[in-house]
mmCIF file of C-alpha atoms in Angstrom:
data_model
loop_
_atom_site.group_PDB
_atom_site.id
_atom_site.type_symbol
_atom_site.label_atom_id
_atom_site.label_comp_id
_atom_site.label_asym_id
_atom_site.label_seq_id
_atom_site.Cartn_x
_atom_site.Cartn_y
_atom_site.Cartn_z
ATOM 1 C CA UNK G 1 123.579 -52.964 75.033
ATOM 2 C CA UNK G 2 120.035 -53.681 73.825
ATOM 3 C CA UNK G 3 118.970 -50.111 74.637
ATOM 4 C CA UNK G 4 121.868 -48.711 72.602
ATOM 5 C CA UNK G 5 120.903 -50.849 69.548
ATOM 6 C CA UNK G 6 117.222 -49.753 69.776
ATOM 7 C CA UNK G 7 118.310 -46.096 69.924
ATOM 8 C CA UNK G 8 120.335 -46.473 66.742
ATOM 9 C CA UNK G 9 117.391 -48.132 64.882
ATOM 10 C CA UNK G 10 114.974 -45.391 65.962
ATOM 11 C CA UNK G 11 117.440 -42.736 64.872
ATOM 12 C CA UNK G 12 117.958 -44.389 61.448
ATOM 13 C CA UNK G 13 114.189 -44.696 60.886
ATOM 14 C CA UNK G 14 113.725 -41.015 61.726
ATOM 15 C CA UNK G 15 116.383 -39.960 59.251
ATOM 16 C CA UNK G 16 114.779 -42.136 56.544
ATOM 17 C CA UNK G 17 111.310 -40.666 57.119
ATOM 18 C CA UNK G 18 112.702 -37.111 56.999
ATOM 19 C CA UNK G 19 114.383 -37.841 53.693
ATOM 20 C CA UNK G 20 111.213 -39.298 52.174
ATOM 21 C CA UNK G 21 109.113 -36.349 53.358
ATOM 22 C CA UNK G 22 111.373 -33.800 51.568
ATOM 23 C CA UNK G 23 110.831 -35.476 48.154
ATOM 24 C CA UNK G 24 107.007 -35.114 48.077
ATOM 25 C CA UNK G 25 105.720 -32.969 45.195
ATOM 26 C CA UNK G 26 104.363 -29.533 45.990
ATOM 27 C CA UNK G 27 100.584 -29.370 46.147
ATOM 28 C CA UNK G 28 98.915 -27.985 42.978
ATOM 29 C CA UNK G 29 97.318 -24.557 43.127
ATOM 30 C CA UNK G 30 93.551 -24.654 42.779
ATOM 31 C CA UNK G 31 92.267 -23.674 39.334
ATOM 32 C CA UNK G 32 90.070 -20.583 39.164
ATOM 33 C CA UNK G 33 87.215 -21.506 36.809
ATOM 34 C CA UNK G 34 86.252 -17.835 36.420
ATOM 35 C CA UNK G 35 89.656 -16.713 35.149
ATOM 36 C CA UNK G 36 89.883 -15.689 31.406
ATOM 37 C CA UNK G 37 92.583 -17.081 29.165
ATOM 38 C CA UNK G 38 94.552 -14.267 27.490
ATOM 39 C CA UNK G 39 95.309 -14.705 23.761
ATOM 40 C CA UNK G 40 98.851 -15.361 22.797
ATOM 41 C CA UNK G 41 100.809 -12.341 21.565
ATOM 42 C CA UNK G 42 101.187 -12.270 17.758
ATOM 43 C CA UNK G 43 104.573 -13.039 16.368
ATOM 44 C CA UNK G 44 106.179 -10.004 14.735
ATOM 45 C CA UNK G 45 108.259 -10.854 11.701
ATOM 46 C CA UNK G 46 110.920 -8.510 10.425
ATOM 47 C CA UNK G 47 110.129 -8.063 6.727
ATOM 48 C CA UNK G 48 113.799 -7.715 5.899
ATOM 49 C CA UNK G 49 114.570 -11.021 7.650
ATOM 50 C CA UNK G 50 111.390 -12.894 6.784
ATOM 51 C CA UNK G 51 111.800 -15.970 4.630
ATOM 52 C CA UNK G 52 110.719 -15.505 1.022
ATOM 53 C CA UNK G 53 109.107 -17.895 -1.416
ATOM 54 C CA UNK G 54 111.308 -19.215 -4.171
ATOM 55 C CA UNK G 55 111.288 -16.866 -7.190
ATOM 56 C CA UNK G 56 109.131 -17.906 -10.141
ATOM 57 C CA UNK G 57 110.901 -17.337 -13.455
ATOM 58 C CA UNK G 58 109.148 -14.725 -15.644
ATOM 59 C CA UNK G 59 107.874 -15.738 -19.056
ATOM 60 C CA UNK G 60 109.126 -13.345 -21.729
ATOM 61 C CA UNK G 61 106.325 -11.305 -23.346
ATOM 62 C CA UNK G 62 106.439 -10.462 -27.032
ATOM 63 C CA UNK G 63 105.437 -6.939 -28.218
ATOM 64 C CA UNK G 64 102.312 -8.430 -29.830
ATOM 65 C CA UNK G 65 101.274 -10.087 -26.566
ATOM 66 C CA UNK G 66 102.014 -6.881 -24.679
ATOM 67 C CA UNK G 67 99.521 -5.031 -26.878
ATOM 68 C CA UNK G 68 96.839 -7.618 -26.043
ATOM 69 C CA UNK G 69 97.142 -7.392 -22.268
ATOM 70 C CA UNK G 70 95.358 -4.032 -22.113
ATOM 71 C CA UNK G 71 92.179 -4.092 -20.108
ATOM 72 C CA UNK G 72 89.155 -4.083 -22.458
ATOM 73 C CA UNK G 73 87.830 -0.790 -21.168
ATOM 74 C CA UNK G 74 91.199 0.904 -21.690
ATOM 75 C CA UNK G 75 91.644 -0.555 -25.150
ATOM 76 C CA UNK G 76 88.111 0.450 -26.169
ATOM 77 C CA UNK G 77 88.607 3.980 -24.895
ATOM 78 C CA UNK G 78 91.893 4.407 -26.744
ATOM 79 C CA UNK G 79 90.371 3.046 -29.947
ATOM 80 C CA UNK G 80 87.280 5.245 -29.695
ATOM 81 C CA UNK G 81 89.373 8.393 -29.410
ATOM 82 C CA UNK G 82 91.005 7.928 -32.769
ATOM 83 C CA UNK G 83 89.588 6.050 -35.709
ATOM 84 C CA UNK G 84 92.396 4.524 -37.754
ATOM 85 C CA UNK G 85 91.811 3.958 -41.467
ATOM 86 C CA UNK G 86 92.031 0.196 -42.018
ATOM 87 C CA UNK G 87 93.221 0.342 -45.642
ATOM 88 C CA UNK G 88 96.625 1.290 -46.994
ATOM 89 C CA UNK G 89 97.055 2.357 -50.606
ATOM 90 C CA UNK G 90 98.203 -1.175 -51.454
ATOM 91 C CA UNK G 91 95.154 -2.648 -49.701
ATOM 92 C CA UNK G 92 92.805 -0.460 -51.729
ATOM 93 C CA UNK G 93 94.461 -1.426 -55.008
ATOM 94 C CA UNK G 94 94.203 -5.142 -54.206
ATOM 95 C CA UNK G 95 90.573 -4.798 -53.095
ATOM 96 C CA UNK G 96 89.536 -2.885 -56.210
ATOM 97 C CA UNK G 97 91.114 -5.475 -58.473
ATOM 98 C CA UNK G 98 89.616 -8.445 -56.620
ATOM 99 C CA UNK G 99 86.157 -7.114 -55.780
ATOM 100 C CA UNK G 100 85.438 -4.849 -58.757
ATOM 101 C CA UNK G 101 87.525 -5.678 -61.808
ATOM 102 C CA UNK G 102 87.852 -9.460 -61.587
ATOM 103 C CA UNK G 103 84.071 -10.126 -61.213
ATOM 104 C CA UNK G 104 83.614 -8.161 -64.457
ATOM 105 C CA UNK G 105 86.446 -10.167 -66.063
ATOM 106 C CA UNK G 106 88.394 -6.983 -66.669
ATOM 107 C CA UNK G 107 92.068 -6.177 -66.269
ATOM 108 C CA UNK G 108 92.726 -3.172 -64.074
ATOM 109 C CA UNK G 109 94.800 -0.472 -65.837
ATOM 110 C CA UNK G 110 98.437 -0.369 -64.761
ATOM 111 C CA UNK G 111 99.451 2.925 -66.376
ATOM 112 C CA UNK G 112 97.222 5.007 -64.075
ATOM 113 C CA UNK G 113 95.061 4.773 -60.966
ATOM 114 C CA UNK G 114 91.490 4.301 -62.225
ATOM 115 C CA UNK G 115 89.772 5.283 -58.967
ATOM 116 C CA UNK G 116 89.595 7.747 -56.088
ATOM 117 C CA UNK G 117 88.905 6.683 -52.541
ATOM 118 C CA UNK G 118 88.215 8.029 -49.085
ATOM 119 C CA UNK G 119 87.805 6.549 -45.602
ATOM 120 C CA UNK G 120 85.485 7.532 -42.771
ATOM 121 C CA UNK G 121 83.772 5.879 -39.813
ATOM 122 C CA UNK G 122 80.174 6.086 -40.995
ATOM 123 C CA UNK G 123 78.441 4.025 -38.283
ATOM 124 C CA UNK G 124 80.434 5.130 -35.217
ATOM 125 C CA UNK G 125 81.929 1.706 -34.494
ATOM 126 C CA UNK G 126 85.495 3.042 -34.346
ATOM 127 C CA UNK G 127 86.472 1.512 -37.710
ATOM 128 C CA UNK G 128 86.538 3.431 -40.986
ATOM 129 C CA UNK G 129 84.587 2.282 -44.019
ATOM 130 C CA UNK G 130 86.102 2.635 -47.500
ATOM 131 C CA UNK G 131 84.412 4.559 -50.336
ATOM 132 C CA UNK G 132 85.792 3.904 -53.843
ATOM 133 C CA UNK G 133 84.760 5.869 -56.935
ATOM 134 C CA UNK G 134 85.815 4.111 -60.155
ATOM 135 C CA UNK G 135 86.963 6.471 -62.899
ATOM 136 C CA UNK G 136 87.202 4.090 -65.841
ATOM 137 C CA UNK G 137 85.170 4.222 -69.051
ATOM 138 C CA UNK G 138 83.721 0.744 -68.455
ATOM 139 C CA UNK G 139 82.199 1.938 -65.148
ATOM 140 C CA UNK G 140 81.228 5.469 -66.243
ATOM 141 C CA UNK G 141 78.502 7.027 -68.385
ATOM 142 C CA UNK G 142 77.168 10.462 -69.203
ATOM 143 C CA UNK G 143 75.651 10.870 -65.734
ATOM 144 C CA UNK G 144 78.653 9.767 -63.698
ATOM 145 C CA UNK G 145 80.518 6.668 -62.570
ATOM 146 C CA UNK G 146 79.987 3.672 -60.308
ATOM 147 C CA UNK G 147 81.101 3.817 -56.672
ATOM 148 C CA UNK G 148 81.293 1.215 -53.918
ATOM 149 C CA UNK G 149 81.306 1.209 -50.137
ATOM 150 C CA UNK G 150 83.304 -1.490 -48.313
ATOM 151 C CA UNK G 151 83.535 -2.519 -44.683
ATOM 152 C CA UNK G 152 86.865 -2.715 -42.876
ATOM 153 C CA UNK G 153 87.120 -6.437 -43.690
ATOM 154 C CA UNK G 154 86.559 -5.861 -47.409
ATOM 155 C CA UNK G 155 82.868 -6.756 -47.574
ATOM 156 C CA UNK G 156 80.864 -4.852 -50.196
ATOM 157 C CA UNK G 157 78.206 -2.852 -48.331
ATOM 158 C CA UNK G 158 76.641 -0.616 -51.003
ATOM 159 C CA UNK G 159 76.930 0.286 -54.676
ATOM 160 C CA UNK G 160 76.188 3.666 -56.235
ATOM 161 C CA UNK G 161 75.505 4.547 -59.869
ATOM 162 C CA UNK G 162 75.908 7.896 -61.732
ATOM 163 C CA UNK G 163 78.229 9.348 -59.091
ATOM 164 C CA UNK G 164 80.977 11.947 -59.359
ATOM 165 C CA UNK G 165 83.084 14.029 -57.001
ATOM 166 C CA UNK G 166 82.805 15.768 -54.665
ATOM 167 C CA UNK G 167 81.423 13.216 -52.196
ATOM 168 C CA UNK G 168 80.802 14.435 -48.640
ATOM 169 C CA UNK G 169 79.838 12.867 -45.338
ATOM 170 C CA UNK G 170 77.388 14.709 -43.103
ATOM 171 C CA UNK G 171 77.166 14.741 -39.326
ATOM 172 C CA UNK G 172 73.452 13.957 -39.657
ATOM 173 C CA UNK G 173 72.594 10.281 -39.206
ATOM 174 C CA UNK G 174 69.861 7.923 -40.363
ATOM 175 C CA UNK G 175 69.406 4.442 -38.870
ATOM 176 C CA UNK G 176 72.797 4.757 -37.129
ATOM 177 C CA UNK G 177 74.703 5.677 -40.327
ATOM 178 C CA UNK G 178 75.911 9.123 -41.348
ATOM 179 C CA UNK G 179 74.249 10.609 -44.415
ATOM 180 C CA UNK G 180 76.323 10.767 -47.590
ATOM 181 C CA UNK G 181 76.167 13.718 -49.970
ATOM 182 C CA UNK G 182 76.930 12.414 -53.475
ATOM 183 C CA UNK G 183 77.138 14.563 -56.591
ATOM 184 C CA UNK G 184 75.330 13.337 -59.692
ATOM 185 C CA UNK G 185 75.181 15.355 -62.938
ATOM 186 C CA UNK G 186 76.547 18.358 -61.083
ATOM 187 C CA UNK G 187 73.861 18.291 -58.382
ATOM 188 C CA UNK G 188 74.357 17.106 -54.804
ATOM 189 C CA UNK G 189 71.939 14.563 -53.318
ATOM 190 C CA UNK G 190 71.356 13.269 -49.784
ATOM 191 C CA UNK G 191 71.895 9.508 -49.407
ATOM 192 C CA UNK G 192 70.285 8.083 -46.262
ATOM 193 C CA UNK G 193 70.929 4.567 -44.993
ATOM 194 C CA UNK G 194 67.870 2.316 -44.655
ATOM 195 C CA UNK G 195 69.381 0.075 -41.975
ATOM 196 C CA UNK G 196 70.814 -2.339 -44.547
ATOM 197 C CA UNK G 197 72.482 -0.209 -47.212
ATOM 198 C CA UNK G 198 72.522 3.176 -48.945
ATOM 199 C CA UNK G 199 70.327 3.880 -52.014
ATOM 200 C CA UNK G 200 71.662 2.818 -55.404
ATOM 201 C CA UNK G 201 70.970 5.863 -57.569
ATOM 202 C CA UNK G 202 71.887 9.296 -56.147
ATOM 203 C CA UNK G 203 70.135 11.216 -58.945
ATOM 204 C CA UNK G 204 66.687 10.251 -57.650
ATOM 205 C CA UNK G 205 67.414 11.141 -54.009
ATOM 206 C CA UNK G 206 66.603 14.536 -52.387
ATOM 207 C CA UNK G 207 68.713 17.455 -53.610
ATOM 208 C CA UNK G 208 70.744 19.650 -51.295
ATOM 209 C CA UNK G 209 72.774 22.850 -51.703
ATOM 210 C CA UNK G 210 75.744 24.184 -49.732
ATOM 211 C CA UNK G 211 75.414 27.735 -51.073
ATOM 212 C CA UNK G 212 74.255 29.177 -47.742
ATOM 213 C CA UNK G 213 77.079 27.388 -45.892
ATOM 214 C CA UNK G 214 79.621 28.655 -48.413
ATOM 215 C CA UNK G 215 78.574 32.306 -48.128
ATOM 216 C CA UNK G 216 78.688 32.254 -44.317
ATOM 217 C CA UNK G 217 82.078 30.590 -44.425
ATOM 218 C CA UNK G 218 83.405 33.033 -47.025
ATOM 219 C CA UNK G 219 82.458 36.014 -44.855
ATOM 220 C CA UNK G 220 84.241 34.498 -41.852
ATOM 221 C CA UNK G 221 87.359 33.627 -43.875
ATOM 222 C CA UNK G 222 87.704 37.171 -45.247
ATOM 223 C CA UNK G 223 87.745 38.551 -41.701
ATOM 224 C CA UNK G 224 90.832 36.569 -40.734
ATOM 225 C CA UNK G 225 93.924 38.685 -40.124
ATOM 226 C CA UNK G 226 96.066 36.590 -42.474
ATOM 227 C CA UNK G 227 93.636 37.397 -45.297
ATOM 228 C CA UNK G 228 93.037 41.043 -44.351
ATOM 229 C CA UNK G 229 96.798 41.642 -44.559
ATOM 230 C CA UNK G 230 97.520 41.335 -48.297
ATOM 231 C CA UNK G 231 95.297 38.297 -48.954
ATOM 232 C CA UNK G 232 93.239 38.129 -52.156
ATOM 233 C CA UNK G 233 91.455 35.819 -54.585
ATOM 234 C CA UNK G 234 89.662 33.731 -51.954
ATOM 235 C CA UNK G 235 88.122 30.649 -53.614
ATOM 236 C CA UNK G 236 86.812 27.185 -52.840
ATOM 237 C CA UNK G 237 89.178 24.290 -53.178
ATOM 238 C CA UNK G 238 88.691 22.531 -56.478
ATOM 239 C CA UNK G 239 86.881 19.219 -56.711
ATOM 240 C CA UNK G 240 90.165 17.477 -57.412
ATOM 241 C CA UNK G 241 91.712 18.920 -54.245
ATOM 242 C CA UNK G 242 88.904 17.688 -52.001
ATOM 243 C CA UNK G 243 89.330 14.168 -50.622
ATOM 244 C CA UNK G 244 86.329 11.874 -50.929
ATOM 245 C CA UNK G 245 84.192 11.759 -47.787
ATOM 246 C CA UNK G 246 85.247 15.236 -46.675
ATOM 247 C CA UNK G 247 83.025 16.651 -43.920
ATOM 248 C CA UNK G 248 80.012 18.338 -45.507
ATOM 249 C CA UNK G 249 79.970 21.039 -42.804
ATOM 250 C CA UNK G 250 83.611 22.032 -43.451
ATOM 251 C CA UNK G 251 84.084 24.647 -46.186
ATOM 252 C CA UNK G 252 87.657 24.664 -47.502
ATOM 253 C CA UNK G 253 89.137 27.751 -49.143
ATOM 254 C CA UNK G 254 92.457 28.690 -50.724
ATOM 255 C CA UNK G 255 93.713 32.210 -51.404
ATOM 256 C CA UNK G 256 96.739 34.080 -52.657
ATOM 257 C CA UNK G 257 98.933 36.495 -50.721
ATOM 258 C CA UNK G 258 100.803 39.495 -52.097
ATOM 259 C CA UNK G 259 103.606 38.901 -49.624
ATOM 260 C CA UNK G 260 104.137 35.314 -50.862
ATOM 261 C CA UNK G 261 102.905 35.191 -54.470
ATOM 262 C CA UNK G 262 104.259 31.675 -55.018
ATOM 263 C CA UNK G 263 102.468 30.172 -52.008
ATOM 264 C CA UNK G 264 98.801 29.118 -51.795
ATOM 265 C CA UNK G 265 97.223 29.678 -48.387
ATOM 266 C CA UNK G 266 94.343 27.611 -46.994
ATOM 267 C CA UNK G 267 91.514 28.460 -44.590
ATOM 268 C CA UNK G 268 88.901 25.934 -43.426
ATOM 269 C CA UNK G 269 85.605 27.073 -41.902
ATOM 270 C CA UNK G 270 83.109 24.804 -40.150
ATOM 271 C CA UNK G 271 79.384 25.549 -39.982
ATOM 272 C CA UNK G 272 78.085 24.602 -36.532
ATOM 273 C CA UNK G 273 74.460 25.280 -35.601
ATOM 274 C CA UNK G 274 74.213 27.845 -38.377
ATOM 275 C CA UNK G 275 77.355 29.730 -37.286
ATOM 276 C CA UNK G 276 80.726 29.877 -39.042
ATOM 277 C CA UNK G 277 83.724 28.751 -36.975
ATOM 278 C CA UNK G 278 87.185 29.206 -38.484
ATOM 279 C CA UNK G 279 89.281 26.116 -37.864
ATOM 280 C CA UNK G 280 92.796 26.684 -36.450
ATOM 281 C CA UNK G 281 96.095 26.266 -38.259
ATOM 282 C CA UNK G 282 95.995 28.033 -41.600
ATOM 283 C CA UNK G 283 98.133 25.949 -43.926
ATOM 284 C CA UNK G 284 100.533 26.908 -46.673
ATOM 285 C CA UNK G 285 100.852 24.855 -49.813
#
């Protein structure tokens, strides 16, 4: 009986030890210190399914603001290509009254326009200056009339005495300013800038003549087909027809045509390096 009980105890202990041995954790694999760790694969995100940031509401832009968002280099380039006259006809009238007539305590005539004006960029800054020739008895004498040059912001830059039309602007420059050719007592004079302003009195400045330019230009104009075919009476445009500050190197002609006797034709010729170049687009007036 005792042997039977001992057998049962031994058998139970064996079963218990077998059960405990099956629950032991598996031994860890030895770590290879020479092995390299591979980088994790990057996560690929489908752009169509990727989360997006919340939309930021756009601020409306006015047309004025839109004009100001140009890059400086683009804006400068666009402005340099085309010089825009800064003064309208109304601007000129207001400037003449304020800067010329009022300081003299004079009333500007209202029944006529007592001045002629022209605009040109004289110092190559992309902005046109304003030249005003007063044609009023208070500002005129036997030798001519008084003229003024204004900056784009209305500042008086120079004053000229004994001046009359025509008034030209030359491509030649002095101290960064284009030379003016102003007529005084029927003679044209070269006005050179001194770095601060133009001379006051044209009549004492060096004389100049366009006669050689005119003859070269006339020869070239007469060779144009439109003139050869029934053109006649080629002549320079009158002083009144020429705008102030016209290019000195451009010779402007008008002529008649037997085919259109009621129409005045126009041909402009430019003198470049001593040669006559007919400008395109003959006009009809």
